[in-house]
Short mmCIF file of N, CA and C in Angstrom, two decimals:
data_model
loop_
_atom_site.label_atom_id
_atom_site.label_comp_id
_atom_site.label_asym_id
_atom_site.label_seq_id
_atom_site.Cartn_x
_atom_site.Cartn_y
_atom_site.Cartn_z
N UNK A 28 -50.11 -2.88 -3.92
CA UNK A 28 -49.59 -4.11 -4.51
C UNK A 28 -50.47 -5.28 -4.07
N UNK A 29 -51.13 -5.97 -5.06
CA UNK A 29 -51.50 -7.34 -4.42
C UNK A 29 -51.16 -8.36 -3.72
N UNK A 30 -51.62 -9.05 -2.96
CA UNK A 30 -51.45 -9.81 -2.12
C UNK A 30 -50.98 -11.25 -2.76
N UNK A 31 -49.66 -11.74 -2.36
CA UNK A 31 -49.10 -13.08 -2.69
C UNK A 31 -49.92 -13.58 -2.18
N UNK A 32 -50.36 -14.75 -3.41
CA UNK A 32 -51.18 -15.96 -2.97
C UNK A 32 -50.39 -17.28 -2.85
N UNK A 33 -50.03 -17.98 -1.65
CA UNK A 33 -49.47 -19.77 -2.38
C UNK A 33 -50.40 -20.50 -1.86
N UNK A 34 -50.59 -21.07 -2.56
CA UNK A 34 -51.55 -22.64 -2.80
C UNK A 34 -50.68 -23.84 -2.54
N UNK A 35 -51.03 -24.72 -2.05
CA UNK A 35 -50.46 -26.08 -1.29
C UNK A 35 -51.73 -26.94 -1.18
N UNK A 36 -51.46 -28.08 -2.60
CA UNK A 36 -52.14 -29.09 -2.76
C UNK A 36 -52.15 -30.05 -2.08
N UNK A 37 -52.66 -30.86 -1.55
CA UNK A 37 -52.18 -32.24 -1.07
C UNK A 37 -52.95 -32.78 -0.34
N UNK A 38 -53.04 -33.60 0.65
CA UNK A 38 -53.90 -34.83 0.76
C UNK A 38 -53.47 -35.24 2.60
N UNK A 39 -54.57 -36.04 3.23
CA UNK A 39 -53.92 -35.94 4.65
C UNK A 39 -53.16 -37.02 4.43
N UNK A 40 -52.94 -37.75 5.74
CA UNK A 40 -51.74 -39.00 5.59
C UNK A 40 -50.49 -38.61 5.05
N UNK A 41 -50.04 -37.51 4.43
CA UNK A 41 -49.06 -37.44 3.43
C UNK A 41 -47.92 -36.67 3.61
N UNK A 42 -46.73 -37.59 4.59
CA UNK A 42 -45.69 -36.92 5.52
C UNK A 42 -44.98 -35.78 4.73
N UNK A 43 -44.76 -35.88 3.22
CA UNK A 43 -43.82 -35.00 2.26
C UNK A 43 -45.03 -33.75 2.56
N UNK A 44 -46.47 -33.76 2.36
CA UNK A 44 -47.22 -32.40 2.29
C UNK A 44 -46.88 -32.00 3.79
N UNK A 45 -47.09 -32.55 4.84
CA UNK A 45 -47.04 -32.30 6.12
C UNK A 45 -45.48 -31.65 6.47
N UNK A 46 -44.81 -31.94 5.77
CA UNK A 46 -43.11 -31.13 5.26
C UNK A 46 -43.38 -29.88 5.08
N UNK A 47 -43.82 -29.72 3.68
CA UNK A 47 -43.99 -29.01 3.24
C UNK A 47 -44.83 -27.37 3.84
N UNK A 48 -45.91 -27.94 4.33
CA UNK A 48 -46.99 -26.86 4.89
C UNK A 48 -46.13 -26.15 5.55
N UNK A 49 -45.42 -26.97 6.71
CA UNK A 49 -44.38 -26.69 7.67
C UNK A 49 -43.79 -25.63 7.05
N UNK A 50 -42.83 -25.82 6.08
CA UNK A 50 -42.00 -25.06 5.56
C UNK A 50 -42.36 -23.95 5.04
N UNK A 51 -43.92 -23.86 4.60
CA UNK A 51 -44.52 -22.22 4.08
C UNK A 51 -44.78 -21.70 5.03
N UNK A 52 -45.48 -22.10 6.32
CA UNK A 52 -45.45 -21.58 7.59
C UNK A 52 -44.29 -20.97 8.07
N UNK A 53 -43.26 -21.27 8.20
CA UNK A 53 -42.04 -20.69 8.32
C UNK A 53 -41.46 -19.22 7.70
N UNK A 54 -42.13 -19.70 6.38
CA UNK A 54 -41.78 -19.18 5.04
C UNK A 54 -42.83 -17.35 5.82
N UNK A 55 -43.66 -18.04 5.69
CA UNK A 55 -44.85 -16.85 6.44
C UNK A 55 -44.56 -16.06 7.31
N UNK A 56 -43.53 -16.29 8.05
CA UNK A 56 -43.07 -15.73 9.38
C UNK A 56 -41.89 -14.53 8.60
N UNK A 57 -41.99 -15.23 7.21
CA UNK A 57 -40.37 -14.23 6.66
C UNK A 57 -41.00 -13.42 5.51
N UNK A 58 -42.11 -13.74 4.72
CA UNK A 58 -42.98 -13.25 3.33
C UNK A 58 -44.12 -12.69 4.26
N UNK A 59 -45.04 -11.87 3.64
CA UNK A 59 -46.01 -11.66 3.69
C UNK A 59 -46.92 -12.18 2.40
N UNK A 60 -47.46 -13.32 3.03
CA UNK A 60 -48.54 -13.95 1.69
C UNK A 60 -49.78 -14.91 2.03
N UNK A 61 -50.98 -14.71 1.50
CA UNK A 61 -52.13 -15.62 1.56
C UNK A 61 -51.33 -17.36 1.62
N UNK A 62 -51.54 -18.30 2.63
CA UNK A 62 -51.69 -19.58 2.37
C UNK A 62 -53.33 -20.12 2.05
N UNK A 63 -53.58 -20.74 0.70
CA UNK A 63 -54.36 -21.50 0.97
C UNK A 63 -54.14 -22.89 0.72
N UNK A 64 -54.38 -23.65 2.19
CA UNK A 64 -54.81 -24.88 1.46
C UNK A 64 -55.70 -26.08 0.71
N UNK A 65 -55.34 -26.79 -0.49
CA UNK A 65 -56.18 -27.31 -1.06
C UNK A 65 -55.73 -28.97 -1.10
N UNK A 66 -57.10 -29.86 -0.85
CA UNK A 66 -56.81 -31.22 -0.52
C UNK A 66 -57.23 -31.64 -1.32
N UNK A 67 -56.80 -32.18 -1.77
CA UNK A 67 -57.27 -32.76 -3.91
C UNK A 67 -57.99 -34.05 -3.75
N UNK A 68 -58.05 -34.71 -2.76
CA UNK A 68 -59.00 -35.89 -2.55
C UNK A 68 -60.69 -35.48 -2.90
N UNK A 69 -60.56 -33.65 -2.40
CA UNK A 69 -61.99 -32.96 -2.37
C UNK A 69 -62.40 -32.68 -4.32
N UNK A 70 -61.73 -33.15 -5.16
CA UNK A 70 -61.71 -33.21 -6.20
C UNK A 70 -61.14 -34.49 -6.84
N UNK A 71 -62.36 -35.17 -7.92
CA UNK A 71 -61.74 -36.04 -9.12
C UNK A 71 -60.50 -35.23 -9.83
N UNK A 72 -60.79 -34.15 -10.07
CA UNK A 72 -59.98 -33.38 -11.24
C UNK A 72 -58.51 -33.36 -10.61
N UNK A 73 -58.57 -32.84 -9.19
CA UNK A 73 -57.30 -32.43 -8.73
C UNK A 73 -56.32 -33.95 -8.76
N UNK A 74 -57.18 -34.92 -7.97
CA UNK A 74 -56.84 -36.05 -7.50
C UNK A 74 -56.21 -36.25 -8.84
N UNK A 75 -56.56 -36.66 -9.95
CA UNK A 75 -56.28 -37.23 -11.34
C UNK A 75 -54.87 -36.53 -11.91
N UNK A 76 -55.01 -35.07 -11.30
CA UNK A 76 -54.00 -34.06 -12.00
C UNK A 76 -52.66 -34.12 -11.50
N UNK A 77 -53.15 -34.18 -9.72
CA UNK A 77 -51.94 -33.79 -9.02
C UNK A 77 -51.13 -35.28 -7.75
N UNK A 78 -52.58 -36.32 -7.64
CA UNK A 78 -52.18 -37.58 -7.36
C UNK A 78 -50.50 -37.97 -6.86
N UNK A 79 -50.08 -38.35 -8.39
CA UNK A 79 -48.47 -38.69 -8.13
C UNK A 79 -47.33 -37.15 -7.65
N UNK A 80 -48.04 -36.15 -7.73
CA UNK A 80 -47.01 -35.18 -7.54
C UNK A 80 -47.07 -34.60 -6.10
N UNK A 81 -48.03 -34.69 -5.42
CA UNK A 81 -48.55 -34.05 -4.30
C UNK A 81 -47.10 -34.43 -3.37
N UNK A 82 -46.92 -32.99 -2.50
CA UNK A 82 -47.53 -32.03 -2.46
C UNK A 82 -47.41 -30.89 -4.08
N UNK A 83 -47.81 -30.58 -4.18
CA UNK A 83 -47.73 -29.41 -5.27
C UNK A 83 -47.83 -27.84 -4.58
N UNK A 84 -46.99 -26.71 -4.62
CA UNK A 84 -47.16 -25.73 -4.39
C UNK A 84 -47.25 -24.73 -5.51
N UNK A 85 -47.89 -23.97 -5.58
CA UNK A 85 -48.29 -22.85 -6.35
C UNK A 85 -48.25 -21.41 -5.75
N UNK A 86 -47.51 -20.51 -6.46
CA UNK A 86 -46.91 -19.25 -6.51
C UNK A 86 -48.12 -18.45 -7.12
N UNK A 87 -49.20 -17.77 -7.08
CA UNK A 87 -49.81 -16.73 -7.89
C UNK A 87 -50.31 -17.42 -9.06
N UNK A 88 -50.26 -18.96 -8.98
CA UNK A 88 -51.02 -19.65 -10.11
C UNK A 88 -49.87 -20.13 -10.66
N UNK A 89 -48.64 -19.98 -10.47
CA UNK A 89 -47.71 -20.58 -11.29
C UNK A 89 -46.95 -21.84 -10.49
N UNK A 90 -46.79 -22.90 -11.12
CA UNK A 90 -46.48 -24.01 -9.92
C UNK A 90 -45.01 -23.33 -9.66
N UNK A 91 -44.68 -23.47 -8.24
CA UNK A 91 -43.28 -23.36 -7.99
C UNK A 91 -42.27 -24.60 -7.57
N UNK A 92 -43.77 -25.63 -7.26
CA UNK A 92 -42.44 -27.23 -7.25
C UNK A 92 -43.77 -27.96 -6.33
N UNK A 93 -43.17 -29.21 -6.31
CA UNK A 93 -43.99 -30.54 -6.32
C UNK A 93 -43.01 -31.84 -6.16
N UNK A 94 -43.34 -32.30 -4.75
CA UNK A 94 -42.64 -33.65 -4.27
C UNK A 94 -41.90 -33.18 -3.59
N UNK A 95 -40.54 -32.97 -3.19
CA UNK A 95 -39.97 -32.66 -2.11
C UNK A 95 -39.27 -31.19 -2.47
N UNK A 96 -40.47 -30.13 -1.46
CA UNK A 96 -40.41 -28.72 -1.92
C UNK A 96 -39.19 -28.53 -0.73
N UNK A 97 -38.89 -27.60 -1.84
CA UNK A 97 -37.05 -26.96 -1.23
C UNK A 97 -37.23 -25.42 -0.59
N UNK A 98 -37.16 -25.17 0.72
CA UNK A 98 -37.67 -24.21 1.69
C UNK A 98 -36.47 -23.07 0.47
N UNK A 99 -35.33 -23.40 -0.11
CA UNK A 99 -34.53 -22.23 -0.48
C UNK A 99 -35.00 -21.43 -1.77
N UNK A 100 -35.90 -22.56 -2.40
CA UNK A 100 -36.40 -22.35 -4.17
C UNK A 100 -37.75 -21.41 -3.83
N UNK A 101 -38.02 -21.88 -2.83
CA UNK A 101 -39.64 -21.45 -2.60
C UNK A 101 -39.49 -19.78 -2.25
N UNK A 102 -38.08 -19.35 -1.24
CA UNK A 102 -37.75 -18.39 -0.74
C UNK A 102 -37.55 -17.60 -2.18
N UNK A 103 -36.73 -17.89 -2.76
CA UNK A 103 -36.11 -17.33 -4.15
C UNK A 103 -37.58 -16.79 -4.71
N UNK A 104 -38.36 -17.56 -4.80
CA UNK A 104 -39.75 -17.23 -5.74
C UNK A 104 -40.19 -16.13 -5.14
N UNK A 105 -40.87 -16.35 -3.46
CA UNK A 105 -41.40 -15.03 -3.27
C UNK A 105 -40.23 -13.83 -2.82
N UNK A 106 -39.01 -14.12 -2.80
CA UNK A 106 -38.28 -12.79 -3.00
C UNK A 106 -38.52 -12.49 -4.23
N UNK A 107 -38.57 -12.98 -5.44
CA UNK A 107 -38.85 -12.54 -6.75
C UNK A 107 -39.85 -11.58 -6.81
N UNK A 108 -41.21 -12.14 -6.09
CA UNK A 108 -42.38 -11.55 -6.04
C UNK A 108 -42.43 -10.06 -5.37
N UNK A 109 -41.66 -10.56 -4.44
CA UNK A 109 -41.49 -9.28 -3.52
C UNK A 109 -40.74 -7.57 -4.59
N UNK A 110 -39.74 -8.29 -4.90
CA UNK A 110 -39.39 -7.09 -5.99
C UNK A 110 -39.83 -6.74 -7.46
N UNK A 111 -40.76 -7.53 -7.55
CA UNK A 111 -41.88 -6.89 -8.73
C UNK A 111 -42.31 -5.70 -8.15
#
C-alpha cells in the first residue's frame, strides 16, 4: 500500500500554521504518513494561491482544510485513508 502523503503549506511568523504542524505531529504519533512541509513565500504561485488561506493542509493531493485545521476532521481523513 502506498505511503500517505500530507502536505502543510504555510509561511513562518504564522501562529494558526505553527497550530497546525503541531497537530499533524501528533496526528503522526497515531497515522503512519509522509509530512511534508511547504512554505509558499518560496513561491509567487503558492504565495498568490494559498496567501489568505494558509495554513492549508493536503491529504494525497486533495486539500483536507485551511485556516483553523480541526485535529478531529484531519483524523477522520486519514482513518479514511487507512481503510482504503
Amino acid at each position: 500500500m502506498p505511503q500517505t502523503i500530507v502536505t502543510i503549506y504555510s509561511r513562518s511568523r504564522c501562529p494558526l500554521c505553527d497550530k497546525a504542524l503541531a497537530l499533524l505531529l501528533e496526528l503522526k504519533e497515531e497515522y503512519d504518513f509522509d509530512l511534508e512541509e511547504v512554505d509558499i513565500e518560496s513561491s509567487d504561485e503558492l504565495t498568490e494561491r494559498y496567501g489568505l488561506m494558509i495554513p492549508v493542509v493536503h491529504i494525497d493531493g486533495e486539500e483536507a482544510a485551511y485556516g483553523f485545521v480541526n485535529k478531529f476532521d484531519i483524523s477522520n481523513r486519514l482513518q479514511q485513508k487507512k481503510e482504503i
